[in-house]
Tab-separated table of N, CA, C and O in Angstrom:
chain	number	residue	atom	x	y	z
A	102	MET	N	130.811	91.230	68.549
A	102	MET	CA	130.269	90.269	69.573
A	102	MET	C	131.235	88.946	69.536
A	102	MET	O	131.219	88.301	68.645
A	103	SER	N	131.858	88.669	70.424
A	103	SER	CA	132.682	87.529	70.638
A	103	SER	C	131.693	86.314	70.946
A	103	SER	O	130.698	86.313	71.251
A	104	ALA	N	132.313	84.936	70.879
A	104	ALA	CA	131.690	83.803	71.076
A	104	ALA	C	131.410	83.674	72.676
A	104	ALA	O	130.170	83.267	72.926
A	105	SER	N	132.063	84.269	73.441
A	105	SER	CA	131.858	84.195	74.857
A	105	SER	C	130.607	85.125	75.156
A	105	SER	O	129.836	84.763	76.110
A	106	ASP	N	130.368	86.260	74.674
A	106	ASP	CA	129.465	87.069	74.825
A	106	ASP	C	127.937	86.524	74.238
A	106	ASP	O	126.974	86.547	74.965
A	107	GLN	N	128.056	85.624	73.183
A	107	GLN	CA	126.892	85.114	72.642
A	107	GLN	C	126.443	83.880	73.527
A	107	GLN	O	125.370	83.545	73.744
A	108	ASP	N	127.434	83.294	74.224
A	108	ASP	CA	127.263	82.084	75.253
A	108	ASP	C	126.466	82.770	76.428
A	108	ASP	O	125.503	82.155	76.851
A	109	GLN	N	126.867	83.874	76.738
A	109	GLN	CA	126.354	84.592	78.059
A	109	GLN	C	124.880	84.808	77.884
A	109	GLN	O	123.969	84.747	78.631
A	110	THR	N	124.716	85.582	76.673
A	110	THR	CA	123.427	85.972	76.339
A	110	THR	C	122.327	84.714	76.178
A	110	THR	O	121.188	85.011	76.328
A	111	ALA	N	122.909	83.727	75.735
A	111	ALA	CA	122.002	82.485	75.372
A	111	ALA	C	121.499	81.937	76.522
A	111	ALA	O	120.510	81.176	76.706
A	112	ASP	N	122.331	81.923	77.739
A	112	ASP	CA	122.044	81.375	78.996
A	112	ASP	C	120.838	82.256	79.770
A	112	ASP	O	120.489	81.571	80.550
A	113	ILE	N	120.599	83.390	79.339
A	113	ILE	CA	119.592	84.221	80.268
A	113	ILE	C	118.403	83.710	79.563
A	113	ILE	O	117.954	84.032	78.420
A	114	PRO	N	117.530	83.317	80.637
A	114	PRO	CA	116.101	82.976	80.149
A	114	PRO	C	115.192	83.917	79.871
A	114	PRO	O	115.399	85.146	80.469
A	115	GLU	N	114.323	84.029	79.079
A	115	GLU	CA	113.384	84.916	78.844
A	115	GLU	C	112.336	85.009	79.918
A	115	GLU	O	111.965	83.989	80.522
A	116	PRO	N	111.910	86.195	80.415
A	116	PRO	CA	111.049	86.292	81.518
A	116	PRO	C	109.572	85.708	81.009
A	116	PRO	O	109.279	85.874	79.768
A	117	THR	N	108.988	84.981	82.037
A	117	THR	CA	107.726	84.544	81.623
A	117	THR	C	106.657	85.237	82.530
A	117	THR	O	106.915	85.734	83.611
A	118	GLY	N	105.357	84.946	82.292
A	118	GLY	CA	104.540	85.462	83.004
A	118	GLY	C	103.936	86.883	82.423
A	118	GLY	O	104.235	87.021	81.232
A	119	LEU	N	102.993	87.440	83.045
A	119	LEU	CA	102.513	88.689	82.665
A	119	LEU	C	103.340	89.898	82.890
A	119	LEU	O	104.018	90.119	83.872
A	120	THR	N	103.247	90.865	81.794
A	120	THR	CA	103.952	92.173	82.094
A	120	THR	C	102.954	92.879	83.059
A	120	THR	O	101.900	92.582	83.358
A	121	PRO	N	103.649	93.963	83.759
A	121	PRO	CA	102.903	94.897	84.631
A	121	PRO	C	101.621	95.371	84.027
A	121	PRO	O	100.536	95.384	84.787
A	122	ARG	N	101.743	95.709	82.761
A	122	ARG	CA	100.470	96.356	82.185
A	122	ARG	C	99.388	95.188	81.783
A	122	ARG	O	98.311	95.484	82.211
A	123	GLN	N	99.809	94.091	81.573
A	123	GLN	CA	98.819	92.898	81.378
A	123	GLN	C	98.214	92.465	82.800
A	123	GLN	O	97.110	92.173	82.808
A	124	ALA	N	99.131	92.546	83.790
A	124	ALA	CA	98.514	92.387	85.208
A	124	ALA	C	97.520	93.224	85.599
A	124	ALA	O	96.484	92.986	86.236
A	125	ARG	N	97.876	94.479	85.249
A	125	ARG	CA	96.764	95.687	85.727
A	125	ARG	C	95.490	95.509	84.938
A	125	ARG	O	94.358	95.468	85.373
A	126	THR	N	95.648	94.997	83.736
A	126	THR	CA	94.425	94.749	82.799
A	126	THR	C	93.498	93.707	83.414
A	126	THR	O	92.420	93.785	83.306
A	127	VAL	N	94.295	92.519	83.620
A	127	VAL	CA	93.647	91.494	84.273
A	127	VAL	C	92.923	91.744	85.576
A	127	VAL	O	91.783	91.369	85.760
A	128	ARG	N	93.633	92.457	86.417
A	128	ARG	CA	93.142	92.819	87.693
A	128	ARG	C	91.828	94.016	87.430
A	128	ARG	O	90.760	93.565	88.250
A	129	ILE	N	91.919	94.643	86.640
A	129	ILE	CA	90.717	95.446	86.368
A	129	ILE	C	89.600	94.576	85.678
A	129	ILE	O	88.394	94.993	86.172
A	130	ALA	N	89.926	93.969	84.924
A	130	ALA	CA	88.665	92.940	84.407
A	130	ALA	C	88.221	92.132	85.320
A	130	ALA	O	86.925	92.090	85.464
A	131	VAL	N	88.796	91.540	86.212
A	131	VAL	CA	88.491	90.692	87.441
A	131	VAL	C	87.537	91.521	88.326
A	131	VAL	O	86.249	91.139	88.661
A	132	GLY	N	88.186	92.767	88.543
A	132	GLY	CA	87.254	93.594	89.407
A	132	GLY	C	86.007	93.940	89.007
A	132	GLY	O	84.999	94.096	89.647
A	133	SER	N	86.009	94.233	87.674
A	133	SER	CA	84.756	94.682	87.116
A	133	SER	C	83.797	93.586	86.946
A	133	SER	O	82.564	93.770	87.278
A	134	VAL	N	84.155	92.470	86.712
A	134	VAL	CA	83.252	91.185	86.763
A	134	VAL	C	82.729	91.002	88.047
A	134	VAL	O	81.624	90.792	88.190
A	135	LEU	N	83.655	91.048	89.119
A	135	LEU	CA	82.996	90.838	90.393
A	135	LEU	C	82.099	91.975	90.858
A	135	LEU	O	81.053	91.747	91.546
A	136	LEU	N	82.392	93.217	90.456
A	136	LEU	CA	81.410	94.244	90.593
A	136	LEU	C	80.203	94.160	89.888
A	136	LEU	O	79.099	94.368	90.786
A	137	VAL	N	80.069	93.694	88.884
A	137	VAL	CA	78.834	93.354	88.272
A	137	VAL	C	78.161	92.215	88.886
A	137	VAL	O	76.779	92.056	89.203
A	138	GLY	N	78.843	91.129	89.133
A	138	GLY	CA	78.293	90.011	89.904
A	138	GLY	C	77.780	90.321	91.299
A	138	GLY	O	76.647	89.947	91.527
A	139	MET	N	78.537	91.184	92.151
A	139	MET	CA	77.753	91.639	93.356
A	139	MET	C	76.652	92.580	93.242
A	139	MET	O	75.799	92.362	93.921
A	140	ALA	N	76.666	93.388	92.278
A	140	ALA	CA	75.465	94.221	91.772
A	140	ALA	C	74.298	93.277	91.543
A	140	ALA	O	73.073	93.442	92.010
A	141	SER	N	74.525	92.137	90.754
A	141	SER	CA	73.277	91.309	90.437
A	141	SER	C	72.773	90.640	91.728
A	141	SER	O	71.634	90.247	91.929
A	142	VAL	N	73.798	90.140	92.583
A	142	VAL	CA	73.500	89.379	93.856
A	142	VAL	C	72.433	90.376	94.667
A	142	VAL	O	71.612	90.036	95.284
A	143	LEU	N	72.968	91.618	94.675
A	143	LEU	CA	72.410	92.646	95.494
A	143	LEU	C	71.040	92.850	95.109
A	143	LEU	O	69.931	93.002	95.790
A	144	ALA	N	70.804	93.023	93.734
A	144	ALA	CA	69.505	93.066	93.250
A	144	ALA	C	68.551	91.904	93.571
A	144	ALA	O	67.445	92.172	93.820
A	145	ILE	N	69.221	90.659	93.597
A	145	ILE	CA	68.424	89.507	93.906
A	145	ILE	C	68.136	89.583	95.164
A	145	ILE	O	66.872	89.286	95.770
A	146	ARG	N	68.938	90.058	96.260
A	146	ARG	CA	68.724	90.115	97.704
A	146	ARG	C	67.672	90.836	97.902
A	146	ARG	O	66.904	90.842	98.991
A	147	LEU	N	67.701	92.077	97.237
A	147	LEU	CA	66.637	93.118	97.558
A	147	LEU	C	65.266	92.906	96.976
A	147	LEU	O	64.347	93.001	97.769
A	148	GLY	N	65.292	91.819	96.060
A	148	GLY	CA	63.951	91.285	95.609
A	148	GLY	C	63.539	90.351	96.703
A	148	GLY	O	62.208	90.295	96.941
A	149	GLU	N	64.271	89.666	97.507
A	149	GLU	CA	63.945	88.726	98.263
A	149	GLU	C	63.542	89.204	99.722
A	149	GLU	O	63.095	88.685	100.583
A	150	ARG	N	63.849	90.398	99.730
A	150	ARG	CA	63.522	91.291	101.025
A	150	ARG	C	64.237	90.623	102.335
A	150	ARG	O	63.702	90.140	103.338
A	151	THR	N	65.614	90.393	102.221
A	151	THR	CA	66.494	89.758	103.032
A	151	THR	C	66.739	90.945	104.067
A	151	THR	O	66.409	92.103	104.030
A	152	SER	N	67.682	90.577	105.045
A	152	SER	CA	68.185	91.541	106.222
A	152	SER	C	68.933	92.624	105.511
A	152	SER	O	69.534	92.354	104.433
A	153	VAL	N	68.809	93.839	106.177
A	153	VAL	CA	69.528	95.108	105.828
A	153	VAL	C	70.992	94.756	105.966
A	153	VAL	O	71.806	95.303	105.146
A	154	LEU	N	71.445	93.816	106.846
A	154	LEU	CA	73.006	93.600	107.039
A	154	LEU	C	73.428	92.797	105.947
A	154	LEU	O	74.638	93.309	105.369
A	155	VAL	N	72.870	92.023	105.137
A	155	VAL	CA	73.249	91.387	104.086
A	155	VAL	C	73.356	92.325	102.766
A	155	VAL	O	74.268	92.288	102.029
A	156	VAL	N	72.320	93.121	102.708
A	156	VAL	CA	72.460	94.240	101.592
A	156	VAL	C	73.572	95.294	101.840
A	156	VAL	O	74.220	95.377	100.962
A	157	GLY	N	73.824	95.420	102.979
A	157	GLY	CA	74.984	96.196	103.398
A	157	GLY	C	76.224	95.624	103.193
A	157	GLY	O	77.133	95.995	102.622
A	158	VAL	N	76.369	94.176	103.276
A	158	VAL	CA	77.529	93.504	103.065
A	158	VAL	C	77.800	93.622	101.586
A	158	VAL	O	78.946	93.553	101.074
A	159	TYR	N	76.772	93.382	100.762
A	159	TYR	CA	77.150	93.263	99.308
A	159	TYR	C	77.301	94.786	98.707
A	159	TYR	O	78.193	94.973	97.798
A	160	GLY	N	76.823	95.707	99.408
A	160	GLY	CA	77.036	97.379	99.044
A	160	GLY	C	78.393	97.540	99.293
A	160	GLY	O	79.225	98.170	98.605
A	161	LEU	N	79.053	97.078	100.531
A	161	LEU	CA	80.362	97.358	101.048
A	161	LEU	C	81.181	96.616	99.917
A	161	LEU	O	82.168	96.996	99.593
A	162	ALA	N	80.888	95.234	99.575
A	162	ALA	CA	81.763	94.559	98.800
A	162	ALA	C	81.976	95.179	97.402
A	162	ALA	O	82.920	95.271	96.765
A	163	MET	N	80.926	95.777	96.849
A	163	MET	CA	80.871	96.520	95.543
A	163	MET	C	81.782	97.736	95.698
A	163	MET	O	82.479	98.128	94.659
A	164	ILE	N	81.750	98.368	96.811
A	164	ILE	CA	82.846	99.614	97.005
A	164	ILE	C	84.229	99.133	97.091
A	164	ILE	O	84.952	99.822	96.360
A	165	ILE	N	84.433	98.110	97.752
A	165	ILE	CA	85.731	97.465	97.716
A	165	ILE	C	86.315	97.096	96.252
A	165	ILE	O	87.286	97.160	95.816
A	166	CYS	N	85.203	96.387	95.559
A	166	CYS	CA	85.645	96.008	94.245
A	166	CYS	C	86.132	97.457	93.356
A	166	CYS	O	87.124	97.316	92.659
A	167	GLY	N	85.290	98.255	93.357
A	167	GLY	CA	85.591	99.625	92.838
A	167	GLY	C	86.955	100.268	93.384
A	167	GLY	O	87.821	100.632	92.585
A	168	LEU	N	87.074	100.074	94.718
A	168	LEU	CA	88.527	100.467	95.179
A	168	LEU	C	89.761	99.684	94.549
A	168	LEU	O	90.784	100.260	94.166
A	169	SER	N	89.318	98.481	94.409
A	169	SER	CA	90.557	97.436	93.982
A	169	SER	C	90.736	97.693	92.394
A	169	SER	O	91.802	97.495	91.964
A	170	ILE	N	89.741	98.108	91.590
A	170	ILE	CA	89.992	98.497	90.197
A	170	ILE	C	90.769	99.753	90.368
A	170	ILE	O	91.755	100.083	89.563
A	171	GLU	N	90.489	100.683	91.129
A	171	GLU	CA	91.264	102.053	91.167
A	171	GLU	C	92.801	101.790	91.512
A	171	GLU	O	93.688	102.294	91.057
A	172	LEU	N	92.859	100.648	92.585
A	172	LEU	CA	94.198	100.535	92.744
A	172	LEU	C	95.020	99.864	91.847
A	172	LEU	O	96.189	99.969	91.524
A	173	SER	N	94.397	98.965	91.095
A	173	SER	CA	95.039	98.207	89.757
A	173	SER	C	95.360	99.401	88.744
A	173	SER	O	96.305	99.213	88.117
A	174	ARG	N	94.562	100.355	88.584
A	174	ARG	CA	94.718	101.248	87.470
A	174	ARG	C	96.041	102.246	88.016
A	174	ARG	O	96.833	102.628	87.169
A	175	ASN	N	96.283	102.322	89.209
A	175	ASN	CA	97.427	103.024	89.773
A	175	ASN	C	98.696	102.233	89.844
A	175	ASN	O	99.751	102.740	90.570
A	176	GLY	N	98.786	100.868	89.480
A	176	GLY	CA	99.695	100.020	89.717
A	176	GLY	C	99.861	99.359	90.743
A	176	GLY	O	100.992	98.568	91.149
A	177	ARG	N	99.144	99.294	91.705
A	177	ARG	CA	99.079	98.444	92.959
A	177	ARG	C	98.458	97.070	92.826
A	177	ARG	O	97.328	96.809	93.433
A	178	THR	N	98.822	96.268	91.782
A	178	THR	CA	98.022	95.113	91.586
A	178	THR	C	98.034	94.065	92.512
A	178	THR	O	97.114	93.290	92.773
A	179	ARG	N	99.128	93.834	93.394
A	179	ARG	CA	99.156	92.857	94.248
A	179	ARG	C	98.251	93.109	95.583
A	179	ARG	O	97.514	92.335	95.891
A	180	LEU	N	98.285	94.438	95.850
A	180	LEU	CA	97.367	94.890	96.829
A	180	LEU	C	95.985	94.741	96.543
A	180	LEU	O	94.919	94.350	97.236
A	181	ALA	N	95.578	95.080	95.191
A	181	ALA	CA	94.206	94.821	94.510
A	181	ALA	C	93.790	93.451	94.599
A	181	ALA	O	92.883	93.175	94.977
A	182	THR	N	94.731	92.579	94.341
A	182	THR	CA	94.290	91.002	94.315
A	182	THR	C	94.202	90.609	95.597
A	182	THR	O	92.963	89.951	95.921
A	183	TRP	N	94.838	91.049	96.619
A	183	TRP	CA	94.561	90.497	98.144
A	183	TRP	C	93.287	91.086	98.645
A	183	TRP	O	92.539	90.489	99.327
A	184	LEU	N	92.963	92.302	98.105
A	184	LEU	CA	91.919	93.026	98.558
A	184	LEU	C	90.649	92.441	97.823
A	184	LEU	O	89.509	92.205	98.632
A	185	LEU	N	90.791	91.947	96.616
A	185	LEU	CA	89.603	91.332	95.879
A	185	LEU	C	89.399	89.919	96.686
A	185	LEU	O	88.186	89.389	96.709
A	186	VAL	N	90.356	89.080	96.853
A	186	VAL	CA	90.193	88.015	97.594
A	186	VAL	C	89.485	88.059	98.774
A	186	VAL	O	88.422	87.351	99.216
A	187	ALA	N	89.922	88.917	99.908
A	187	ALA	CA	89.495	89.314	101.110
A	187	ALA	C	87.960	89.816	100.931
A	187	ALA	O	87.219	89.273	101.673
A	188	ASP	N	87.681	90.516	99.883
A	188	ASP	CA	86.353	90.960	99.698
A	188	ASP	C	85.259	89.876	99.487
A	188	ASP	O	84.289	90.047	99.986
A	189	VAL	N	85.745	88.960	98.398
A	189	VAL	CA	84.788	88.057	97.977
A	189	VAL	C	84.701	87.136	99.293
A	189	VAL	O	83.531	86.483	99.362
A	190	LEU	N	85.639	86.634	99.845
A	190	LEU	CA	85.459	85.794	101.044
A	190	LEU	C	84.705	86.407	102.136
A	190	LEU	O	83.804	85.806	102.692
A	191	ALA	N	84.744	87.777	102.351
A	191	ALA	CA	83.888	88.378	103.465
A	191	ALA	C	82.469	88.481	103.034
A	191	ALA	O	81.581	88.197	103.848
A	192	ALA	N	82.392	88.736	101.725
A	192	ALA	CA	80.988	88.913	101.143
A	192	ALA	C	80.388	87.374	101.390
A	192	ALA	O	79.073	87.233	101.813
A	193	ILE	N	81.003	86.250	100.891
A	193	ILE	CA	80.229	85.046	100.923
A	193	ILE	C	80.131	84.636	102.457
A	193	ILE	O	79.014	84.199	102.741
A	194	THR	N	81.097	84.918	103.174
A	194	THR	CA	80.981	84.498	104.739
A	194	THR	C	79.677	85.443	105.368
A	194	THR	O	78.852	84.611	106.199
A	195	GLY	N	79.628	86.640	104.985
A	195	GLY	CA	78.788	87.503	105.620
A	195	GLY	C	77.357	87.065	105.099
A	195	GLY	O	76.195	87.054	105.820
A	196	ASP	N	77.116	86.724	103.922
A	196	ASP	CA	75.928	86.262	103.349
A	196	ASP	C	75.479	84.962	104.027
A	196	ASP	O	74.369	84.856	104.188
A	197	TRP	N	76.339	84.189	104.182
A	197	TRP	CA	76.221	82.703	104.839
A	197	TRP	C	75.954	82.885	106.392
A	197	TRP	O	74.828	82.155	106.917
A	198	LEU	N	76.577	83.699	107.033
A	198	LEU	CA	76.371	83.913	108.392
A	198	LEU	C	75.317	84.841	108.967
A	198	LEU	O	74.607	84.510	109.926
A	199	LEU	N	74.991	85.867	108.313
A	199	LEU	CA	74.035	86.824	108.536
A	199	LEU	C	72.588	86.231	108.276
A	199	LEU	O	72.397	85.611	107.339
A	200	PRO	N	71.694	86.811	109.177
A	200	PRO	CA	70.087	86.168	108.985
A	200	PRO	C	69.442	86.795	107.713
A	200	PRO	O	69.789	87.723	107.187
């Protein structure tokens, strides 16, 4: 290896951030935590005898969390992230707006 080759390799920065495998693992963990959180809120709402619409919103949110976990397992981490964000926002908004 010549001196010019060493200079070129020294200028290339190492990649930062998560590897794809780490990103999938993080999304699966976040989806699982949200799924358990939605299940606990659903159990609380069932105990309070609130509207069936609110219970339906949390049930649908749990299904979407499971779907995002499966998307992450298949390598669609960006789509899973956007789906999780939209899911949490929709569940919070639905709980707040619905009677």
